mmCIF file of C-alpha atoms in Angstrom:
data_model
loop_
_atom_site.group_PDB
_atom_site.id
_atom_site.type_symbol
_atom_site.label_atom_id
_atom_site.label_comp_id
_atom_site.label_asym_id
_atom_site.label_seq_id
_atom_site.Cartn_x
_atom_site.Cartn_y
_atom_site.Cartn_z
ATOM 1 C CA UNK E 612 1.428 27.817 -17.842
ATOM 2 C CA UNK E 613 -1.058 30.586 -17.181
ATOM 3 C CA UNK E 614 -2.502 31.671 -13.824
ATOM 4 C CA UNK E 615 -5.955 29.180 -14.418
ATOM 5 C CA UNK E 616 -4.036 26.190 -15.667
ATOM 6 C CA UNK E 617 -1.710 26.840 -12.474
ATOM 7 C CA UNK E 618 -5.133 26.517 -10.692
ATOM 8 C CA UNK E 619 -6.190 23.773 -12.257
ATOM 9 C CA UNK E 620 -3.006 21.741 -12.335
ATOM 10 C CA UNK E 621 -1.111 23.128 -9.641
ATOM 11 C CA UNK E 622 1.413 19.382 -10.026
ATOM 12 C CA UNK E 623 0.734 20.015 -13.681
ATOM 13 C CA UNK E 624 -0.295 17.221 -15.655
ATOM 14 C CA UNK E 625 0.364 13.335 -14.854
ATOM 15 C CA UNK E 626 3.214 12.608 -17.015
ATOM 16 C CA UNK E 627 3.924 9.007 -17.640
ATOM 17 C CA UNK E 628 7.611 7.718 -17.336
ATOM 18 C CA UNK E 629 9.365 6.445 -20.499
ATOM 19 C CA UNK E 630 10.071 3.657 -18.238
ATOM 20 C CA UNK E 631 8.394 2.760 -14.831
ATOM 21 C CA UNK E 632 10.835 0.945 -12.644
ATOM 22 C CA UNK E 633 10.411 -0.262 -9.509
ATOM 23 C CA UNK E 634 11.237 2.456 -7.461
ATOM 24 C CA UNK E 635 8.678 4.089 -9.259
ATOM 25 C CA UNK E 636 5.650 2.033 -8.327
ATOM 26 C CA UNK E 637 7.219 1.783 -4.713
ATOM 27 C CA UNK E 638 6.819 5.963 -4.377
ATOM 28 C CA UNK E 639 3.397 5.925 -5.896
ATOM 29 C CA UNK E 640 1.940 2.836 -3.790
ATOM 30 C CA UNK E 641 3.479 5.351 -0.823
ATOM 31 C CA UNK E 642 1.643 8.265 -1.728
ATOM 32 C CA UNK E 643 -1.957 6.084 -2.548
ATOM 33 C CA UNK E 644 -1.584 4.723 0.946
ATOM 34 C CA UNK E 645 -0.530 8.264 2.950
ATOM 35 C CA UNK E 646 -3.468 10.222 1.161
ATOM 36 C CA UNK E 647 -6.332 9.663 3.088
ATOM 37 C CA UNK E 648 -4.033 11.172 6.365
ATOM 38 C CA UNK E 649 -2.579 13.821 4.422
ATOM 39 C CA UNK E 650 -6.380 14.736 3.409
ATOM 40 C CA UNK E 651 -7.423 14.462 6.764
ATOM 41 C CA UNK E 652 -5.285 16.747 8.312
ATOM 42 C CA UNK E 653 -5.673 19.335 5.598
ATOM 43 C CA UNK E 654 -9.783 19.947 5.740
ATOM 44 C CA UNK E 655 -10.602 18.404 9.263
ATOM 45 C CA UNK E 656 -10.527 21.592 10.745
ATOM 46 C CA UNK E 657 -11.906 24.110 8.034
ATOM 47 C CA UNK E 658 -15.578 25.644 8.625
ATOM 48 C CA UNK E 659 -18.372 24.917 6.558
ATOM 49 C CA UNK E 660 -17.715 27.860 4.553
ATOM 50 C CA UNK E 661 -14.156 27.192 4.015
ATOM 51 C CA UNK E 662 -15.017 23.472 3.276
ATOM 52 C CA UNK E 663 -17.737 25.414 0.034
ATOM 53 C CA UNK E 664 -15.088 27.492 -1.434
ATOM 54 C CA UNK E 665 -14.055 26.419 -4.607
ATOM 55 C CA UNK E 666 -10.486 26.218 -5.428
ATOM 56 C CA UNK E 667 -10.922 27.784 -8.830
ATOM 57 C CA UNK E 668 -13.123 30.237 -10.509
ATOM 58 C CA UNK E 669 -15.538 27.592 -11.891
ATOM 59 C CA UNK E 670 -14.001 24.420 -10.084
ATOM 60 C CA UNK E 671 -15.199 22.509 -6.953
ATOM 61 C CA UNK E 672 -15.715 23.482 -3.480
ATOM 62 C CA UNK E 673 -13.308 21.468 -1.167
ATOM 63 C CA UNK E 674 -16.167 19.358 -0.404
ATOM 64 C CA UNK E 675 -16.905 18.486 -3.621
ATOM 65 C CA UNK E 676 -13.086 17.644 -4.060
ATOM 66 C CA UNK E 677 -13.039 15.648 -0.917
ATOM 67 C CA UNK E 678 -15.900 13.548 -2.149
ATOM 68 C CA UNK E 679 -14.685 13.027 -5.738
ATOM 69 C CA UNK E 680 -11.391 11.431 -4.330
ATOM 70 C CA UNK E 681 -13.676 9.079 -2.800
ATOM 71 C CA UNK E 682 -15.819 8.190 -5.888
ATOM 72 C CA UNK E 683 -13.332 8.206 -8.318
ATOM 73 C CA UNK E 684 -10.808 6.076 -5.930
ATOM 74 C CA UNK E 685 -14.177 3.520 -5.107
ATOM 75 C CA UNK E 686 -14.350 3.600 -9.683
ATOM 76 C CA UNK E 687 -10.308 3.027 -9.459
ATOM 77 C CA UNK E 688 -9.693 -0.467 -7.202
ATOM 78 C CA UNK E 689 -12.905 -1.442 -8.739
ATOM 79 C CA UNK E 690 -10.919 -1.131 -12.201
ATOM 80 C CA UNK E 691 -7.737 -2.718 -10.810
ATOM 81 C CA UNK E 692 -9.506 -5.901 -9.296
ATOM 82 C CA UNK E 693 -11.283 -6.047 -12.928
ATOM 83 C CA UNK E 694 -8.072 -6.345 -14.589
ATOM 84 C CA UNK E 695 -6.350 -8.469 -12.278
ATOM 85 C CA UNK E 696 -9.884 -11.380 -12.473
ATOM 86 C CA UNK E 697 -10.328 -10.369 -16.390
ATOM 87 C CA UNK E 698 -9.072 -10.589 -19.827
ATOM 88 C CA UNK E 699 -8.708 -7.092 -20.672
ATOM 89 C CA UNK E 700 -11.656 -5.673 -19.256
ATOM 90 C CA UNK E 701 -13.525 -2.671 -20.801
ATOM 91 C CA UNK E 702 -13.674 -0.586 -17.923
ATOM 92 C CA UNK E 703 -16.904 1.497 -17.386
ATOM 93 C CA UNK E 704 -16.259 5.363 -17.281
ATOM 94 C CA UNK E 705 -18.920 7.714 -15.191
ATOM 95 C CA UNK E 706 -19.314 11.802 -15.568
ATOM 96 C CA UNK E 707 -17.315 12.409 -12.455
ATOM 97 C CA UNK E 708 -19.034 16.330 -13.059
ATOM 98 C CA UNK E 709 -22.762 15.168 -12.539
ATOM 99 C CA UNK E 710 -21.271 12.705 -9.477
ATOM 100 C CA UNK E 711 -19.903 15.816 -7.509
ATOM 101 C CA UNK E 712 -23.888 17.528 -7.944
ATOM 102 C CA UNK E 713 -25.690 14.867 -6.394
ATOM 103 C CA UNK E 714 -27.380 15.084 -3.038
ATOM 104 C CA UNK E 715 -24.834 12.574 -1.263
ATOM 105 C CA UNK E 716 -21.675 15.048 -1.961
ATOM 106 C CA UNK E 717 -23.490 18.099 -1.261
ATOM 107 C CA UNK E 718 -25.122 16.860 2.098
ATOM 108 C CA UNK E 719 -22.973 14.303 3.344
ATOM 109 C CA UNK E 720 -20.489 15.308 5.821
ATOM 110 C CA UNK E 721 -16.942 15.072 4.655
ATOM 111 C CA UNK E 722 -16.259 12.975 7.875
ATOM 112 C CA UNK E 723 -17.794 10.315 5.162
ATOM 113 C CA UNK E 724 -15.686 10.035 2.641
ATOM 114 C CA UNK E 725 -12.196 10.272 4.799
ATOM 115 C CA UNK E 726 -13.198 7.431 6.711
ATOM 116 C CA UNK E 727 -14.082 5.580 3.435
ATOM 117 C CA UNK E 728 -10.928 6.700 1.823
ATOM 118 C CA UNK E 729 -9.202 5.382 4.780
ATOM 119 C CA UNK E 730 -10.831 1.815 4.881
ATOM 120 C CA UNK E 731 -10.130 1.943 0.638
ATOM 121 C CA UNK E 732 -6.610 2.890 0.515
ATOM 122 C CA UNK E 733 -5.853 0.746 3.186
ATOM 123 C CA UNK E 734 -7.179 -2.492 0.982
ATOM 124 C CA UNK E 735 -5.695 -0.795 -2.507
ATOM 125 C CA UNK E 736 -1.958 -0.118 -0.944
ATOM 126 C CA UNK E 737 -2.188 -3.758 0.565
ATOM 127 C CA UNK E 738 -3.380 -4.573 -2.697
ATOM 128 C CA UNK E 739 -0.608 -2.740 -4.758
ATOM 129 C CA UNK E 740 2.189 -3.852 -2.414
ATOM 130 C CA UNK E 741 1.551 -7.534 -3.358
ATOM 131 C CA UNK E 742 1.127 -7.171 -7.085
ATOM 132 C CA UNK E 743 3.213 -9.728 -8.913
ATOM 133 C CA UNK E 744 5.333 -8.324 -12.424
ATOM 134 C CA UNK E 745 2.626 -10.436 -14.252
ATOM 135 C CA UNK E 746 -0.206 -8.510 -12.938
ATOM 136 C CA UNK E 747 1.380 -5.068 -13.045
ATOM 137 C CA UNK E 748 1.588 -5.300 -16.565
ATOM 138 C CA UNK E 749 -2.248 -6.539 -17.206
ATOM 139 C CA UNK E 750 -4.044 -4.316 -18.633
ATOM 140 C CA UNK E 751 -8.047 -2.702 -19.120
ATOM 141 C CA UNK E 752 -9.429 -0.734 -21.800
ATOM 142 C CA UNK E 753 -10.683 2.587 -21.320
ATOM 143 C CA UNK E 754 -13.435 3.644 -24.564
ATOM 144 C CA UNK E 755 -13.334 7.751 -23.574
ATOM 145 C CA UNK E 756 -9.660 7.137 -24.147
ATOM 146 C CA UNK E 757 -9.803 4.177 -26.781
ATOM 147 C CA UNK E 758 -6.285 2.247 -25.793
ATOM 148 C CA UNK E 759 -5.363 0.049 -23.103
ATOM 149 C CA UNK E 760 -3.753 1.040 -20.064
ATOM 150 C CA UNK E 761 -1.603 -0.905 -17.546
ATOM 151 C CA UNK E 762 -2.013 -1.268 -13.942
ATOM 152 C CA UNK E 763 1.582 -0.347 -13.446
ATOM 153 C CA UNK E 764 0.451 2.969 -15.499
ATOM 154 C CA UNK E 765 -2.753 3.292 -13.523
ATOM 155 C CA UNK E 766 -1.083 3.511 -9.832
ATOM 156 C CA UNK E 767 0.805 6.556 -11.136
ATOM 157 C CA UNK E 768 -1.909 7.982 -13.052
ATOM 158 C CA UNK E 769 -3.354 7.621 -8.877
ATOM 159 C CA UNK E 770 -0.671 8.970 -7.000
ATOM 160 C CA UNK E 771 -0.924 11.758 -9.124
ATOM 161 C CA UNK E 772 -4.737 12.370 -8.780
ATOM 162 C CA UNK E 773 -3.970 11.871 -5.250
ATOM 163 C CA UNK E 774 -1.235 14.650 -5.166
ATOM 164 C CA UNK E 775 -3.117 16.763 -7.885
ATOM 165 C CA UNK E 776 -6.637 17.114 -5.938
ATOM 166 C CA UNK E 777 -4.665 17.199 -2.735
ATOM 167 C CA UNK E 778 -2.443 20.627 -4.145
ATOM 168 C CA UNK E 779 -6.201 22.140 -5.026
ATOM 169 C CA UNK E 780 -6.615 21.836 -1.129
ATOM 170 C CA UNK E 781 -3.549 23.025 -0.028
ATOM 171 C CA UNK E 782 -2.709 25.892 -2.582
ATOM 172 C CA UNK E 783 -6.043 27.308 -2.074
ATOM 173 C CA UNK E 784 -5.134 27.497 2.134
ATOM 174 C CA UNK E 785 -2.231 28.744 1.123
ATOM 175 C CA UNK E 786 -3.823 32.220 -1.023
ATOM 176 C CA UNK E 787 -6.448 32.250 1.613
ATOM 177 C CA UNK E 788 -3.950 32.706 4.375
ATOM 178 C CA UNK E 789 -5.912 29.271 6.325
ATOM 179 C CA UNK E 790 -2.487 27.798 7.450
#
């Protein structure tokens, strides 16, 4: 992996199991339910100009970041309670790219979106955690991707994003010497 993937995917890419088992969705309900805390006390007490550094040559500023976990995580339970009230719903995709220009993300304080990601992973985790066998194989259709994907698939493909977005964060601290 070169330097810029290692930027862009410092977890590397969300690799689905051959089998997801139990234990599986257990660790990833975990990590969806810890994230907005984790977030929290990565970027609560960064500066302004800290929060408007990107993490990448060409990527989002922290802020930007911290704001996309809460629009794409708002898109995400409002997939999973499709599925689980649905017949194989055909899930409505957004440009997550134009999302992190508008106004909101650029002048909202980030004090916004933690508390939202608080009150939302607190539902989703309760949520997850009482998610029958039945329902954690239904399934939604995705058209960018053109195939069906689980909900059993989709809380890892979350953990991950969680873990992935939160690694921008904390790798870029990390080179910047903000520990």
């Amino acid at each position: 992996m070169d330097s810029m993937e290692k930027l862009r995917f410092p977890i590397g890419d969300y690799k689905k199991p051959s089998k997801i088992t139990a234990q599986d969705i257990s660790k990833w309900i975990a990590d969806i339910a810890s994230f907005p805390t984790k977030l929290a006390k990565e970027v609560n007490h960064l500066t302004e100009d800290q929060l408007n550094t990107r993490y990448r040559p060409e990527g989002w500023t922290i802020k930007q970041v911290i704001h996309h976990c809460a629009d794409s995580h708002i898109n995400s339970i409002v997939r999973f309670k499709l599925t689980l009230t649905e017949n194989k719903p055909v899930i409505k995709p957004y440009f997550e790219d134009r999302w992190a220009e508008l106004k909101d993300v650029e002048h909202a304080p980030i004090d916004a979106s933690i508390k939202l990601l608080e009150g939302l992973h607190q539902r989703w985790s309760i949520l997850l955690k009482h998610l029958t066998e039945t329902e954690l194989k239904k399934t939604f259709v995705h058209p960018e991707h053109g195939r069906e994907f689980s909900i059993e698939e989709n809380i890892g493909v979350y953990a991950w994003h969680c873990n992935h977005h939160l690694a921008h964060i904390t790798s870029l601290k990390k080179r910047k010497g903000w520990d």
